[in-house]
Short mmCIF file of C-alpha atoms in Angstrom, two decimals:
data_model
loop_
_atom_site.label_atom_id
_atom_site.label_comp_id
_atom_site.label_asym_id
_atom_site.label_seq_id
_atom_site.Cartn_x
_atom_site.Cartn_y
_atom_site.Cartn_z
CA MET A 1 155.16 131.89 57.33
CA ALA A 2 158.76 131.09 58.28
CA ALA A 3 159.82 134.60 59.47
CA LEU A 4 162.61 134.86 61.66
CA SER A 5 164.90 137.69 61.51
CA GLY A 6 162.18 139.55 59.55
CA ARG A 7 164.83 140.17 56.29
CA GLN A 8 163.44 137.33 54.08
CA ARG A 9 160.15 137.35 52.22
CA PRO A 10 157.64 135.21 54.20
CA ASN A 11 157.14 131.59 53.04
CA SER A 12 160.06 131.67 51.15
CA ARG A 13 163.32 129.74 50.06
CA ALA A 14 165.44 132.00 51.82
CA ALA A 15 163.22 132.46 55.08
CA MET A 16 162.74 128.38 55.45
CA ARG A 17 166.73 128.08 54.97
CA GLU A 18 167.02 130.74 57.61
CA CYS A 19 165.01 129.05 60.05
CA PHE A 20 166.35 125.62 59.34
CA ASP A 21 169.64 126.76 59.69
CA ALA A 22 169.11 128.57 63.05
CA GLY A 23 167.65 125.16 64.17
CA VAL A 24 164.26 126.52 65.20
CA ALA A 25 161.90 124.27 67.16
CA ARG A 26 159.40 124.55 64.44
CA VAL A 27 158.66 126.66 61.40
CA GLU A 28 155.25 127.21 60.15
CA ILE A 29 154.29 127.74 56.62
CA ASP A 30 151.15 127.85 54.42
CA VAL A 31 150.44 125.71 51.67
CA HIS A 32 147.68 124.88 49.40
CA SER A 33 146.86 121.97 47.17
CA LEU A 34 147.63 121.98 43.56
CA ASP A 35 146.02 120.11 40.68
CA GLY A 36 148.70 117.93 40.68
CA PRO A 37 150.88 115.45 43.14
CA ASP A 38 152.21 118.33 44.98
CA TYR A 39 151.63 121.76 47.12
CA ILE A 40 152.55 125.24 46.91
CA VAL A 41 153.81 127.37 49.80
CA SER A 42 151.51 130.24 49.69
CA HIS A 43 149.28 132.23 52.00
CA GLU A 44 147.20 133.57 48.93
CA ARG A 45 144.60 131.76 47.37
CA ARG A 46 144.79 133.32 44.03
CA LEU A 47 147.85 133.68 41.67
CA GLU A 48 147.69 137.25 40.60
CA ARG A 49 148.15 138.47 44.18
CA GLU A 50 151.87 138.28 44.47
CA MET A 51 152.80 136.28 41.26
CA SER A 52 152.77 136.25 37.57
CA GLY A 53 149.87 134.55 36.21
CA SER A 54 146.20 134.53 37.29
CA GLY A 55 143.44 132.47 38.71
CA SER A 56 142.76 130.16 41.49
CA ILE A 57 145.76 128.66 43.01
CA GLY A 58 144.05 125.22 43.47
CA ALA A 59 143.80 125.09 39.74
CA ALA A 60 147.43 125.58 38.68
CA THR A 61 149.51 122.59 38.28
CA PRO A 62 153.07 121.89 39.86
CA HIS A 63 154.74 122.39 36.43
CA THR A 64 152.71 125.97 36.34
CA VAL A 65 154.56 126.73 39.92
CA ARG A 66 157.74 126.13 38.48
CA ALA A 67 157.46 128.73 35.76
CA LEU A 68 155.86 131.46 37.87
CA ARG A 69 157.92 134.21 39.10
CA PHE A 70 156.88 136.99 42.21
CA LEU A 71 155.52 140.40 40.79
CA ASP A 72 158.44 142.19 42.97
CA ASP A 73 161.08 139.48 42.26
CA ALA A 74 161.48 137.97 38.59
CA ASP A 75 164.48 136.34 39.97
CA ASP A 76 162.23 133.95 42.67
CA ARG A 77 159.35 132.08 42.67
CA PRO A 78 156.99 130.27 45.24
CA MET A 79 158.41 127.00 46.36
CA LEU A 80 156.65 123.46 46.22
CA LEU A 81 156.23 121.40 48.99
CA SER A 82 158.12 118.54 47.64
CA GLU A 83 161.09 121.27 47.65
CA VAL A 84 160.61 122.12 51.14
CA VAL A 85 160.55 118.70 52.38
CA GLU A 86 163.76 118.18 50.69
CA MET A 87 165.37 121.15 52.60
CA ALA A 88 163.95 120.00 55.69
CA ARG A 89 165.73 116.57 55.45
CA GLY A 90 169.12 117.60 56.78
CA CYS A 91 167.52 119.36 59.94
CA ALA A 92 165.52 118.51 63.20
CA SER A 93 163.03 121.20 63.05
CA GLU A 94 159.37 120.26 63.07
CA VAL A 95 157.49 121.61 60.17
CA GLN A 96 154.06 123.04 60.55
CA LEU A 97 152.19 123.19 57.52
CA ASP A 98 148.90 125.60 57.80
CA LEU A 99 146.46 124.31 55.07
CA LYS A 100 144.71 127.04 53.45
CA ASP A 101 142.37 124.99 51.30
CA TRP A 102 138.34 126.11 51.82
CA ARG A 103 136.88 123.20 49.92
CA PRO A 104 137.02 119.70 51.07
CA LEU A 105 140.15 117.87 49.63
CA SER A 106 139.72 115.24 46.73
CA GLU A 107 140.99 111.76 47.50
CA SER A 108 143.88 112.57 45.18
CA ARG A 109 144.63 115.88 47.10
CA VAL A 110 144.61 114.15 50.24
CA ARG A 111 147.15 111.60 48.93
CA ALA A 112 149.22 114.18 47.40
CA LEU A 113 149.74 115.73 50.66
CA ILE A 114 150.54 112.42 52.33
CA ASP A 115 152.86 110.96 49.87
CA THR A 116 154.83 114.51 49.58
CA ILE A 117 155.73 114.81 53.39
CA GLU A 118 156.21 110.85 53.77
CA PRO A 119 160.18 111.61 54.29
CA ILE A 120 159.89 113.69 57.13
CA ALA A 121 156.33 112.87 58.44
CA GLU A 122 157.48 112.23 62.06
CA ARG A 123 158.33 115.86 62.05
CA VAL A 124 155.18 117.35 60.38
CA ILE A 125 152.02 118.72 61.84
CA VAL A 126 149.07 119.67 59.74
CA SER A 127 146.76 122.65 60.87
CA SER A 128 143.69 124.14 59.84
CA MET A 129 140.75 125.88 60.63
CA GLN A 130 138.84 123.58 58.22
CA ASP A 131 138.29 120.93 60.30
CA TRP A 132 136.83 119.03 57.61
CA ASN A 133 139.88 118.78 55.81
CA LEU A 134 141.68 117.51 59.13
CA ARG A 135 139.24 114.84 59.26
CA LEU A 136 139.85 113.72 55.67
CA LEU A 137 143.43 113.81 56.12
CA ARG A 138 143.12 111.61 59.38
CA ARG A 139 140.86 109.28 57.91
CA ALA A 140 143.21 108.43 55.01
CA ASP A 141 146.47 108.51 57.74
CA PRO A 142 145.56 108.21 61.27
CA THR A 143 149.24 108.55 62.23
CA LEU A 144 149.23 112.14 60.94
CA ALA A 145 149.54 114.88 63.45
CA VAL A 146 146.83 117.45 62.77
CA GLY A 147 145.88 120.70 64.87
CA PHE A 148 142.91 122.33 64.65
CA ASP A 149 142.27 125.96 64.88
CA PRO A 150 138.52 126.91 65.71
CA GLY A 151 138.59 130.62 64.69
CA HIS A 152 135.77 130.37 62.36
CA TYR A 153 133.70 128.89 65.33
CA LEU A 154 134.93 130.93 68.18
CA ASP A 155 136.94 134.12 68.13
CA TYR A 156 137.85 137.18 70.02
CA ALA A 157 135.58 140.01 70.38
CA VAL A 158 137.57 142.88 69.59
CA GLU A 159 137.74 143.30 65.49
CA GLU A 160 141.00 144.24 63.69
CA GLY A 161 139.88 143.71 60.42
CA PRO A 162 136.71 142.58 58.36
CA VAL A 163 134.87 140.02 60.02
CA PHE A 164 134.48 136.35 58.01
CA LEU A 165 133.17 133.89 60.62
CA PRO A 166 131.99 133.80 63.00
CA ARG A 167 129.39 136.42 62.05
CA THR A 168 127.82 137.13 65.16
CA MET A 169 128.75 138.62 68.61
CA GLY A 170 127.44 136.43 71.22
CA ALA A 171 126.22 137.28 74.87
CA TYR A 172 129.36 136.14 76.53
CA GLY A 173 131.34 138.69 74.84
CA TYR A 174 132.94 136.34 71.98
CA ARG A 175 132.42 136.03 68.27
CA ASP A 176 130.35 133.10 68.05
CA ASP A 177 127.22 131.59 65.88
CA HIS A 178 126.40 128.71 68.21
CA PRO A 179 123.03 128.72 70.04
CA MET A 180 124.71 128.85 73.12
CA ALA A 181 125.93 132.38 72.37
CA VAL A 182 122.62 133.76 71.71
CA GLY A 183 121.72 134.24 75.64
CA ARG A 184 123.31 134.20 78.80
CA THR A 185 122.54 131.36 81.07
CA GLU A 186 125.60 130.25 82.94
CA PRO A 187 128.92 131.89 84.04
CA ALA A 188 131.10 132.47 80.96
CA ALA A 189 133.39 129.67 82.46
CA GLY A 190 130.93 126.90 82.01
CA TYR A 191 129.89 128.41 78.49
CA LEU A 192 133.65 128.07 77.51
CA ARG A 193 133.99 124.51 78.82
CA GLU A 194 131.07 123.45 76.78
CA ARG A 195 131.88 125.22 73.55
CA MET A 196 135.59 123.96 73.95
CA GLU A 197 134.27 120.30 74.34
CA MET A 198 132.23 120.65 71.24
CA LEU A 199 135.27 122.28 69.13
CA VAL A 200 137.61 119.17 70.33
CA LEU A 201 134.70 116.98 68.90
CA GLN A 202 135.14 118.42 65.55
CA SER A 203 138.46 117.28 64.79
CA PRO A 204 139.10 113.76 66.44
CA GLY A 205 142.60 112.88 66.78
CA ALA A 206 143.83 116.63 67.07
CA CYS A 207 147.06 116.69 69.17
CA GLU A 208 147.24 120.66 69.47
CA LEU A 209 144.57 123.40 69.03
CA PHE A 210 145.97 126.54 67.81
CA LEU A 211 144.33 129.50 69.60
CA SER A 212 144.58 133.33 68.90
CA PHE A 213 146.55 134.78 71.88
CA ARG A 214 144.20 137.53 72.11
CA LEU A 215 141.15 134.74 72.48
CA PHE A 216 143.23 132.81 74.63
CA LEU A 217 143.97 135.70 76.94
CA GLN A 218 140.07 136.45 77.08
CA MET A 219 139.06 133.37 77.87
CA LEU A 220 141.47 133.27 80.74
CA GLY A 221 140.14 136.16 81.89
CA ASP A 222 136.75 134.88 81.92
CA GLY A 223 137.92 132.14 84.45
CA PHE A 224 138.80 129.24 82.09
CA ASN A 225 142.26 128.01 81.43
CA ALA A 226 142.10 126.36 77.98
CA ALA A 227 145.86 125.00 78.04
CA ALA A 228 144.87 123.37 81.31
CA TRP A 229 141.49 121.97 80.15
CA LEU A 230 143.17 120.78 76.99
CA HIS A 231 146.07 119.39 78.85
CA GLU A 232 143.99 117.16 80.68
CA ARG A 233 142.93 115.38 77.27
CA GLY A 234 146.16 115.24 76.00
CA ILE A 235 146.08 118.07 73.53
CA ASP A 236 148.62 120.87 73.49
CA VAL A 237 148.08 124.79 72.95
CA THR A 238 149.70 127.08 70.41
CA ALA A 239 149.14 130.54 70.56
CA TRP A 240 149.34 132.71 67.81
CA THR A 241 150.60 135.28 66.63
CA PRO A 242 151.82 137.75 69.33
CA ASP A 243 154.77 139.86 68.01
CA TYR A 244 156.92 142.26 70.05
CA ARG A 245 155.99 145.82 70.03
CA GLY A 246 158.03 146.98 73.08
CA PRO A 247 158.38 146.19 76.86
CA ASP A 248 154.47 146.31 77.42
CA SER A 249 154.26 143.45 74.96
CA LEU A 250 156.19 141.07 77.74
CA ARG A 251 153.25 140.81 80.39
CA PRO A 252 150.92 139.02 77.85
CA ILE A 253 153.24 136.42 76.99
CA GLU A 254 154.35 135.92 80.54
CA ARG A 255 150.52 135.34 81.08
CA LEU A 256 150.44 132.53 78.17
CA ILE A 257 153.34 130.87 79.53
CA ASP A 258 152.37 130.73 82.86
CA ALA A 259 149.00 129.20 81.80
CA GLY A 260 150.62 126.52 80.39
CA VAL A 261 150.49 127.32 76.65
CA ALA A 262 152.94 124.60 74.95
CA ARG A 263 154.24 126.74 71.91
CA ILE A 264 153.81 130.46 70.67
CA THR A 265 154.13 131.31 66.93
CA THR A 266 155.59 135.02 66.52
CA ASN A 267 157.06 136.82 63.39
CA THR A 268 159.76 138.37 66.11
CA ALA A 269 161.38 135.30 67.79
CA PRO A 270 164.88 136.91 68.19
CA ALA A 271 163.13 140.35 69.71
CA TRP A 272 161.33 138.09 72.45
CA VAL A 273 164.57 136.30 73.26
CA GLU A 274 166.26 139.77 73.49
CA ALA A 275 163.45 141.27 75.45
CA PHE A 276 163.37 138.37 77.99
CA ALA A 277 167.22 138.37 78.47
CA GLY A 278 166.90 142.20 79.18
CA THR A 279 164.66 141.50 81.98
CA GLY A 280 167.31 138.79 83.71
CA THR A 281 164.39 136.17 83.76
CA THR A 282 164.07 133.21 81.78
CA LYS A 283 160.67 131.94 80.23
CA SER A 284 160.58 128.64 78.32
CA THR A 285 157.93 126.97 76.12
CA LYS A 286 158.44 123.47 74.35
CA GLY A 287 159.93 125.63 71.50
CA ARG A 288 160.30 128.35 69.69
CA GLU A 289 158.87 129.05 66.33
CA GLY A 290 159.71 131.12 63.13
#
């Protein structure tokens, strides 16, 4: 949500400006389609949760968004994606658009996204848990960079909040509704290889997989290095979202980097930089993200 220093509202104009001014390698923001030729920058799916107005965000128009105000700040409003693109023209940062639409995108909404990002398309990647929308986007523009988060199909075993999908705790210790998870028939590493093969096939053309860092570490503990397996197939791995909580946070991050994770999305990038500097060691990935 473009969090860098933590002093700015997530997904806000000020947060994005801070990231772009700092020259972050990649900034991740949340977007949702509108009833019109633009997208809104928001993690929510309903207006009343943090904005003036009410109803589904997908039913709002770009004109509606311009008239909205945040409930806790009458001087500010959510951004339109077109405004982000204009802001990003003057920098080199990559922009990750985490697509929040659940329902299949209509042809007009697909076209709105592709047309809006056109000025910076070479620096944009669209990520989503909804593989059906990634396929629709790639069908419309085979050059568009997309990344799949398979969290609706395979997830970490320990619950930290309400569980949507997957609903079933599988036999291998993962949340997985697939028939392969009904009973143990092979070592966990073999099961994970087969599941990863299926997940990659669900999003043809994806150049990255976005994996929960806890899921990645659990797979690593079960003898399956998802990063190495995916790299053999030309696919990068981004791990999300470990935040710095103190010195004990360092070892998990070191394991992610040593295993070959390409990028790590975090809300506390400056704290990580300071923490690693304090150890006297240098850890690097392909980029730091806000």
